[in-house]
mmCIF file of C-alpha atoms in Angstrom:
data_model
loop_
_atom_site.group_PDB
_atom_site.id
_atom_site.type_symbol
_atom_site.label_atom_id
_atom_site.label_comp_id
_atom_site.label_asym_id
_atom_site.label_seq_id
_atom_site.Cartn_x
_atom_site.Cartn_y
_atom_site.Cartn_z
ATOM 1 C CA UNK L 1 -25.656 -52.932 -7.066
ATOM 2 C CA UNK L 2 -21.788 -51.711 -8.678
ATOM 3 C CA UNK L 3 -20.245 -49.504 -7.184
ATOM 4 C CA UNK L 4 -17.836 -47.354 -8.419
ATOM 5 C CA UNK L 5 -14.414 -45.901 -6.404
ATOM 6 C CA UNK L 6 -13.951 -42.276 -6.678
ATOM 7 C CA UNK L 7 -10.905 -41.266 -7.487
ATOM 8 C CA UNK L 8 -9.417 -38.741 -5.600
ATOM 9 C CA UNK L 9 -8.767 -35.255 -6.840
ATOM 10 C CA UNK L 10 -6.760 -31.985 -5.283
ATOM 11 C CA UNK L 11 -7.976 -28.562 -5.444
ATOM 12 C CA UNK L 12 -4.345 -26.322 -6.907
ATOM 13 C CA UNK L 13 -5.395 -22.305 -6.498
ATOM 14 C CA UNK L 14 -4.502 -20.344 -9.262
ATOM 15 C CA UNK L 15 -2.492 -16.521 -9.091
ATOM 16 C CA UNK L 16 -4.685 -13.589 -8.215
ATOM 17 C CA UNK L 17 -7.487 -13.362 -10.899
ATOM 18 C CA UNK L 18 -6.928 -17.065 -11.983
ATOM 19 C CA UNK L 19 -9.543 -19.929 -10.603
ATOM 20 C CA UNK L 20 -8.206 -22.803 -9.475
ATOM 21 C CA UNK L 21 -7.354 -26.371 -10.754
ATOM 22 C CA UNK L 22 -8.487 -29.777 -10.266
ATOM 23 C CA UNK L 23 -4.926 -31.889 -10.604
ATOM 24 C CA UNK L 24 -4.411 -35.851 -9.709
ATOM 25 C CA UNK L 25 -2.442 -36.237 -6.717
ATOM 26 C CA UNK L 26 0.597 -37.392 -8.359
ATOM 27 C CA UNK L 27 0.740 -33.954 -10.225
ATOM 28 C CA UNK L 28 0.079 -31.919 -7.302
ATOM 29 C CA UNK L 29 3.540 -30.018 -5.844
ATOM 30 C CA UNK L 30 1.760 -29.474 -3.139
ATOM 31 C CA UNK L 31 2.267 -26.646 -0.008
ATOM 32 C CA UNK L 32 5.153 -24.973 0.990
ATOM 33 C CA UNK L 33 6.914 -27.058 4.197
ATOM 34 C CA UNK L 34 6.206 -25.465 6.757
ATOM 35 C CA UNK L 35 8.765 -23.121 8.431
ATOM 36 C CA UNK L 36 10.092 -22.340 4.282
ATOM 37 C CA UNK L 37 10.603 -19.164 3.211
ATOM 38 C CA UNK L 38 12.623 -17.541 0.618
ATOM 39 C CA UNK L 39 14.468 -14.920 -1.263
ATOM 40 C CA UNK L 40 11.192 -13.742 -2.679
ATOM 41 C CA UNK L 41 10.048 -13.404 1.316
ATOM 42 C CA UNK L 42 13.464 -11.357 2.125
ATOM 43 C CA UNK L 43 12.867 -9.062 -0.650
ATOM 44 C CA UNK L 44 9.403 -8.210 1.057
ATOM 45 C CA UNK L 45 10.858 -8.027 4.931
ATOM 46 C CA UNK L 46 13.341 -5.902 3.592
ATOM 47 C CA UNK L 47 11.834 -3.588 1.663
ATOM 48 C CA UNK L 48 8.749 -3.219 3.386
ATOM 49 C CA UNK L 49 11.721 -2.628 6.564
ATOM 50 C CA UNK L 50 12.775 0.470 4.228
ATOM 51 C CA UNK L 51 9.942 0.805 3.398
ATOM 52 C CA UNK L 52 8.452 1.845 6.798
ATOM 53 C CA UNK L 53 10.914 3.417 8.066
ATOM 54 C CA UNK L 54 10.790 6.050 5.056
ATOM 55 C CA UNK L 55 6.548 6.126 6.421
ATOM 56 C CA UNK L 56 7.600 7.132 9.515
ATOM 57 C CA UNK L 57 10.242 9.690 8.685
ATOM 58 C CA UNK L 58 7.620 11.110 6.686
ATOM 59 C CA UNK L 59 4.916 11.229 9.479
ATOM 60 C CA UNK L 60 8.265 12.498 11.690
ATOM 61 C CA UNK L 61 6.884 16.204 10.167
ATOM 62 C CA UNK L 62 3.797 16.442 10.638
ATOM 63 C CA UNK L 63 3.166 17.864 13.868
ATOM 64 C CA UNK L 64 5.022 21.577 13.271
ATOM 65 C CA UNK L 65 4.453 21.449 9.680
ATOM 66 C CA UNK L 66 0.773 20.493 8.412
ATOM 67 C CA UNK L 67 -1.991 22.575 8.467
ATOM 68 C CA UNK L 68 -4.669 19.631 8.336
ATOM 69 C CA UNK L 69 -6.097 18.629 11.963
ATOM 70 C CA UNK L 70 -6.641 15.401 9.556
ATOM 71 C CA UNK L 71 -2.970 14.673 8.197
ATOM 72 C CA UNK L 72 -1.572 15.611 11.296
ATOM 73 C CA UNK L 73 -4.098 12.687 12.618
ATOM 74 C CA UNK L 74 -2.812 10.480 9.992
ATOM 75 C CA UNK L 75 -0.355 10.427 10.536
ATOM 76 C CA UNK L 76 0.270 9.521 14.323
ATOM 77 C CA UNK L 77 -1.885 6.880 13.186
ATOM 78 C CA UNK L 78 0.961 5.973 10.400
ATOM 79 C CA UNK L 79 3.588 5.987 13.762
ATOM 80 C CA UNK L 80 1.332 3.587 15.519
ATOM 81 C CA UNK L 81 0.718 0.916 13.055
ATOM 82 C CA UNK L 82 3.984 0.291 11.406
ATOM 83 C CA UNK L 83 6.896 1.506 14.158
ATOM 84 C CA UNK L 84 5.933 -1.592 15.894
ATOM 85 C CA UNK L 85 5.210 -3.453 12.467
ATOM 86 C CA UNK L 86 9.230 -2.551 11.906
ATOM 87 C CA UNK L 87 10.605 -4.474 14.311
ATOM 88 C CA UNK L 88 8.923 -7.599 13.920
ATOM 89 C CA UNK L 89 9.699 -7.747 10.400
ATOM 90 C CA UNK L 90 13.080 -6.973 11.589
ATOM 91 C CA UNK L 91 12.675 -10.040 14.164
ATOM 92 C CA UNK L 92 12.273 -11.626 11.579
ATOM 93 C CA UNK L 93 15.123 -11.234 8.941
ATOM 94 C CA UNK L 94 17.122 -11.700 12.813
ATOM 95 C CA UNK L 95 15.654 -15.800 12.950
ATOM 96 C CA UNK L 96 16.727 -16.292 9.460
ATOM 97 C CA UNK L 97 21.179 -14.752 9.728
ATOM 98 C CA UNK L 98 19.784 -12.351 7.574
ATOM 99 C CA UNK L 99 20.446 -8.806 7.856
ATOM 100 C CA UNK L 100 18.954 -5.759 8.888
ATOM 101 C CA UNK L 101 18.707 -2.643 6.631
ATOM 102 C CA UNK L 102 19.927 0.049 9.001
ATOM 103 C CA UNK L 103 17.889 1.791 11.761
ATOM 104 C CA UNK L 104 15.772 -0.718 11.835
ATOM 105 C CA UNK L 105 16.674 -1.923 15.443
ATOM 106 C CA UNK L 106 15.838 2.295 16.476
ATOM 107 C CA UNK L 107 12.516 3.398 14.705
ATOM 108 C CA UNK L 108 9.957 4.133 17.418
ATOM 109 C CA UNK L 109 12.974 3.752 19.936
ATOM 110 C CA UNK L 110 12.798 0.653 20.752
ATOM 111 C CA UNK L 111 12.999 -2.447 19.248
ATOM 112 C CA UNK L 112 15.642 -5.014 17.944
ATOM 113 C CA UNK L 113 19.146 -4.817 18.083
ATOM 114 C CA UNK L 114 21.164 -5.765 15.163
ATOM 115 C CA UNK L 115 23.795 -7.886 15.919
ATOM 116 C CA UNK L 116 27.190 -7.119 15.008
ATOM 117 C CA UNK L 117 28.606 -8.342 12.467
ATOM 118 C CA UNK L 118 24.888 -9.360 10.513
ATOM 119 C CA UNK L 119 25.059 -10.114 7.315
ATOM 120 C CA UNK L 120 24.508 -12.362 4.353
ATOM 121 C CA UNK L 121 24.097 -15.626 4.941
ATOM 122 C CA UNK L 122 21.058 -16.571 3.750
ATOM 123 C CA UNK L 123 21.427 -13.443 1.009
ATOM 124 C CA UNK L 124 20.515 -9.762 1.010
ATOM 125 C CA UNK L 125 17.871 -7.072 0.004
ATOM 126 C CA UNK L 126 19.914 -5.789 -3.112
ATOM 127 C CA UNK L 127 16.855 -4.433 -5.032
ATOM 128 C CA UNK L 128 14.561 -1.083 -5.361
ATOM 129 C CA UNK L 129 12.372 -0.816 -2.902
ATOM 130 C CA UNK L 130 9.066 0.661 -4.863
ATOM 131 C CA UNK L 131 7.655 3.877 -3.911
ATOM 132 C CA UNK L 132 9.712 5.447 -1.897
ATOM 133 C CA UNK L 133 10.382 9.055 -2.253
ATOM 134 C CA UNK L 134 13.802 10.607 -3.383
ATOM 135 C CA UNK L 135 16.244 12.883 -1.717
ATOM 136 C CA UNK L 136 14.861 16.151 -3.496
ATOM 137 C CA UNK L 137 10.961 14.889 -2.060
ATOM 138 C CA UNK L 138 11.548 14.372 1.497
ATOM 139 C CA UNK L 139 13.988 17.872 0.824
ATOM 140 C CA UNK L 140 11.109 19.855 0.012
ATOM 141 C CA UNK L 141 8.661 17.979 1.896
ATOM 142 C CA UNK L 142 10.942 19.439 5.119
ATOM 143 C CA UNK L 143 10.840 22.411 3.657
ATOM 144 C CA UNK L 144 7.040 23.237 3.525
ATOM 145 C CA UNK L 145 4.426 24.011 5.694
ATOM 146 C CA UNK L 146 0.612 24.902 6.343
ATOM 147 C CA UNK L 147 -1.107 24.240 3.133
ATOM 148 C CA UNK L 148 1.434 22.897 0.841
ATOM 149 C CA UNK L 149 3.054 20.507 3.496
ATOM 150 C CA UNK L 150 0.095 19.195 3.526
ATOM 151 C CA UNK L 151 -0.804 18.606 -0.188
ATOM 152 C CA UNK L 152 3.096 16.935 -0.838
ATOM 153 C CA UNK L 153 2.394 14.786 2.135
ATOM 154 C CA UNK L 154 -0.271 13.702 0.453
ATOM 155 C CA UNK L 155 0.550 13.130 -2.734
ATOM 156 C CA UNK L 156 3.640 11.520 -1.107
ATOM 157 C CA UNK L 157 2.394 9.224 0.862
ATOM 158 C CA UNK L 158 -0.035 8.326 -1.884
ATOM 159 C CA UNK L 159 2.718 7.189 -3.490
ATOM 160 C CA UNK L 160 4.361 5.707 -0.707
ATOM 161 C CA UNK L 161 1.850 3.198 -0.059
ATOM 162 C CA UNK L 162 1.166 2.161 -3.838
ATOM 163 C CA UNK L 163 5.043 1.535 -3.989
ATOM 164 C CA UNK L 164 3.438 -0.929 -0.566
ATOM 165 C CA UNK L 165 0.803 -2.726 -2.830
ATOM 166 C CA UNK L 166 3.682 -3.056 -5.624
ATOM 167 C CA UNK L 167 5.150 -5.495 -3.055
ATOM 168 C CA UNK L 168 2.249 -7.276 -1.890
ATOM 169 C CA UNK L 169 1.600 -7.916 -5.526
ATOM 170 C CA UNK L 170 4.986 -10.036 -5.899
ATOM 171 C CA UNK L 171 5.289 -11.618 -2.531
ATOM 172 C CA UNK L 172 1.852 -13.244 -2.917
ATOM 173 C CA UNK L 173 2.614 -14.433 -5.896
ATOM 174 C CA UNK L 174 6.268 -15.319 -5.632
ATOM 175 C CA UNK L 175 6.943 -16.289 -2.016
ATOM 176 C CA UNK L 176 6.748 -18.844 0.896
ATOM 177 C CA UNK L 177 7.210 -17.600 4.476
ATOM 178 C CA UNK L 178 3.064 -16.937 6.291
ATOM 179 C CA UNK L 179 4.430 -14.329 8.208
ATOM 180 C CA UNK L 180 5.316 -12.338 5.095
ATOM 181 C CA UNK L 181 2.051 -13.370 3.630
ATOM 182 C CA UNK L 182 0.120 -12.677 6.693
ATOM 183 C CA UNK L 183 1.434 -8.855 6.945
ATOM 184 C CA UNK L 184 1.468 -9.048 2.913
ATOM 185 C CA UNK L 185 -2.637 -9.436 3.442
ATOM 186 C CA UNK L 186 -2.887 -6.862 5.973
ATOM 187 C CA UNK L 187 -0.988 -4.144 3.966
ATOM 188 C CA UNK L 188 -2.976 -4.828 0.738
ATOM 189 C CA UNK L 189 -6.622 -4.504 3.158
ATOM 190 C CA UNK L 190 -5.447 -1.004 5.365
ATOM 191 C CA UNK L 191 -2.622 1.093 2.801
ATOM 192 C CA UNK L 192 -5.590 0.535 -0.076
ATOM 193 C CA UNK L 193 -8.094 1.935 1.835
ATOM 194 C CA UNK L 194 -5.710 4.739 3.738
ATOM 195 C CA UNK L 195 -5.100 5.821 0.074
ATOM 196 C CA UNK L 196 -8.461 6.232 -1.002
ATOM 197 C CA UNK L 197 -8.521 8.221 2.379
ATOM 198 C CA UNK L 198 -6.083 10.634 1.888
ATOM 199 C CA UNK L 199 -7.592 11.103 -1.865
ATOM 200 C CA UNK L 200 -10.252 12.174 -0.738
ATOM 201 C CA UNK L 201 -8.329 14.816 1.562
ATOM 202 C CA UNK L 202 -6.160 16.130 -0.644
ATOM 203 C CA UNK L 203 -9.181 16.135 -2.699
ATOM 204 C CA UNK L 204 -10.750 18.457 0.415
ATOM 205 C CA UNK L 205 -7.400 21.109 0.212
#
């Protein structure tokens, strides 16, 4: 009885929103080598540090200015979650001899120190970080209190979180590093839900 030799195929995942593609083994580029990383990963990790540092700065304003207990509680969660993450992100950059954004070493009071002369031997992050509040917006927050602060806080944090989601979209397509992808996936899940929560709070003011 004749038998057929099965042909080998590789299922190559498509980009977000696209279907998978079946290709022959010789046409498959394969996954990035273990431990590989690229400039998209560096840009994301460094950008997330800067992003988190401003979120921590915003959250630190809430205890003395917010009127809403829910806003104060949200600010506490931001501080508890993003402070430790800054240290992990900074350690990733340090391990690759990449410049760590200023302020990362003191976030939350502890964490890795930026080495003397740490610099861009393998590239630095020069792009503007999306979703960051302007100096004028930060000054308005610092000068507000009560219900006005609550509204500015929630509006600012929603835009801030949306900027993080935009950064996630880039690294999930262009990045290679597993850690960066894990942080991106956690950010997409956590901050996406927090945006919905903040919109509800804003509607209730």
